[in-house]
Amino acid sequence: MEQKFEIAEKSEALYFSVFDITTNRDHYPVRYQRLSKRLQDYALDIHEDVLDANAYRADSPAHKAKRYELQTKAITDCNKFLSLAKYSLHARLISYATSELWTELAHSIKNMALAWRKS
């Protein structure tokens, strides 16, 4: 029986959505290229950190430390991502619905990573 890795699924959904929106010039004109690139980078980093943290087994102090570090980085990147998403809404680059989706996904990932890190 295959076990679902829900935090990875949510992080994948986040970067799919971010790329779908930020590569559309109707949403992010060229003058917002730096913002769209940073949103993409954070979304990819969050997904990468979650997958990398999961790859480390907690069977040694060094692996536990590395896993904790990657979980913390994912949490920090969620905070940075949320700030840029908030600005994107403020600048009317994304809709309220998109903002809600991104915010919900980022908060879910952050809360799951916090719980995972605590366990």
CSV table of C-alpha atoms in Angstrom, one decimal:
chain,number,residue,atom,x,y,z
A,1,MET,CA,0.0,0.0,0.0
A,2,GLU,CA,1.4,3.3,-1.1
A,3,GLN,CA,1.4,6.0,1.6
A,4,LYS,CA,0.7,9.6,0.5
A,5,PHE,CA,3.2,12.2,1.3
A,6,GLU,CA,0.7,15.0,1.6
A,7,ILE,CA,3.2,17.9,2.2
A,8,ALA,CA,4.9,17.0,-1.0
A,9,GLU,CA,1.7,16.9,-2.9
A,10,LYS,CA,0.7,20.4,-1.5
A,11,SER,CA,4.1,21.8,-2.4
A,12,GLU,CA,3.9,20.4,-5.9
A,13,ALA,CA,0.4,21.9,-6.3
A,14,LEU,CA,1.8,25.3,-5.1
A,15,TYR,CA,4.6,25.4,-7.7
A,16,PHE,CA,2.3,24.2,-10.5
A,17,SER,CA,-0.1,27.0,-9.7
A,18,VAL,CA,2.7,29.6,-9.3
A,19,PHE,CA,4.2,28.7,-12.7
A,20,ASP,CA,0.8,28.6,-14.4
A,21,ILE,CA,0.1,32.2,-13.2
A,22,THR,CA,3.5,33.8,-13.2
A,23,THR,CA,4.4,32.7,-16.7
A,24,ASN,CA,1.2,34.4,-18.0
A,25,ARG,CA,2.1,37.9,-19.1
A,26,ASP,CA,-1.5,39.0,-18.6
A,27,HIS,CA,-0.9,38.4,-14.9
A,28,TYR,CA,2.7,39.3,-14.5
A,29,PRO,CA,3.9,41.8,-17.2
A,30,VAL,CA,7.6,42.0,-18.0
A,31,ARG,CA,8.1,44.8,-15.5
A,32,TYR,CA,7.2,42.3,-12.7
A,33,GLN,CA,9.7,39.7,-14.0
A,34,ARG,CA,11.8,39.8,-10.9
A,35,LEU,CA,8.8,39.3,-8.7
A,36,SER,CA,7.5,36.4,-10.7
A,37,LYS,CA,11.0,34.8,-10.7
A,38,ARG,CA,11.2,35.0,-6.9
A,39,LEU,CA,7.8,33.5,-6.5
A,40,GLN,CA,8.8,30.6,-8.8
A,41,ASP,CA,12.1,30.2,-6.9
A,42,TYR,CA,10.5,30.1,-3.5
A,43,ALA,CA,7.8,27.7,-4.7
A,44,LEU,CA,10.4,25.3,-6.2
A,45,ASP,CA,12.7,25.7,-3.1
A,46,ILE,CA,9.8,24.8,-0.8
A,47,HIS,CA,9.1,21.6,-2.8
A,48,GLU,CA,12.8,20.7,-3.1
A,49,ASP,CA,13.4,21.2,0.7
A,50,VAL,CA,10.4,19.0,1.6
A,51,LEU,CA,11.5,16.2,-0.7
A,52,ASP,CA,15.1,16.5,0.5
A,53,ALA,CA,14.1,16.5,4.1
A,54,ASN,CA,12.1,13.4,3.5
A,55,ALA,CA,15.1,11.7,2.0
A,56,TYR,CA,17.0,11.9,5.3
A,57,ARG,CA,16.2,9.1,7.7
A,58,ALA,CA,16.2,10.1,11.3
A,59,ASP,CA,18.6,7.3,12.1
A,60,SER,CA,21.6,9.4,13.1
A,61,PRO,CA,22.2,12.8,14.8
A,62,ALA,CA,23.7,14.1,11.6
A,63,HIS,CA,20.7,13.1,9.5
A,64,LYS,CA,18.3,14.4,12.1
A,65,ALA,CA,20.2,17.8,12.0
A,66,LYS,CA,20.1,18.0,8.2
A,67,ARG,CA,16.4,17.0,8.1
A,68,TYR,CA,15.6,19.7,10.7
A,69,GLU,CA,17.6,22.3,8.8
A,70,LEU,CA,15.7,21.5,5.5
A,71,GLN,CA,12.4,21.6,7.3
A,72,THR,CA,13.3,25.0,8.8
A,73,LYS,CA,14.3,26.3,5.4
A,74,ALA,CA,11.0,25.2,3.9
A,75,ILE,CA,9.2,27.0,6.7
A,76,THR,CA,11.2,30.2,6.2
A,77,ASP,CA,10.7,30.0,2.4
A,78,CYS,CA,6.9,29.7,3.0
A,79,ASN,CA,7.0,33.0,5.0
A,80,LYS,CA,9.0,34.7,2.2
A,81,PHE,CA,6.6,33.3,-0.4
A,82,LEU,CA,3.6,34.5,1.6
A,83,SER,CA,5.0,38.1,1.7
A,84,LEU,CA,5.5,38.1,-2.1
A,85,ALA,CA,2.0,36.7,-2.7
A,86,LYS,CA,0.6,39.4,-0.5
A,87,TYR,CA,2.3,42.0,-2.6
A,88,SER,CA,1.1,40.4,-5.8
A,89,LEU,CA,-2.5,40.7,-4.5
A,90,HIS,CA,-1.8,44.3,-3.4
A,91,ALA,CA,-0.5,45.1,-6.9
A,92,ARG,CA,-3.5,43.4,-8.4
A,93,LEU,CA,-1.4,40.9,-10.3
A,94,ILE,CA,-3.4,38.0,-8.9
A,95,SER,CA,-7.0,37.5,-8.0
A,96,TYR,CA,-8.4,37.0,-4.5
A,97,ALA,CA,-9.1,33.4,-5.5
A,98,THR,CA,-5.5,32.8,-6.5
A,99,SER,CA,-4.2,34.6,-3.4
A,100,GLU,CA,-6.5,32.4,-1.2
A,101,LEU,CA,-5.2,29.2,-3.0
A,102,TRP,CA,-1.5,30.2,-2.6
A,103,THR,CA,-2.0,31.3,1.0
A,104,GLU,CA,-3.8,28.2,2.0
A,105,LEU,CA,-1.2,25.9,0.3
A,106,ALA,CA,1.7,27.8,1.8
A,107,HIS,CA,0.2,27.9,5.3
A,108,SER,CA,-0.7,24.2,5.1
A,109,ILE,CA,2.9,23.3,4.0
A,110,LYS,CA,4.3,25.6,6.8
A,111,ASN,CA,2.1,24.0,9.5
A,112,MET,CA,2.8,20.5,8.3
A,113,ALA,CA,6.5,21.2,8.3
A,114,LEU,CA,6.3,22.7,11.8
A,115,ALA,CA,4.5,19.6,13.1
A,116,TRP,CA,6.9,17.3,11.2
A,117,ARG,CA,9.9,19.1,12.6
A,118,LYS,CA,8.4,18.8,16.1
A,119,SER,CA,7.9,15.0,15.9
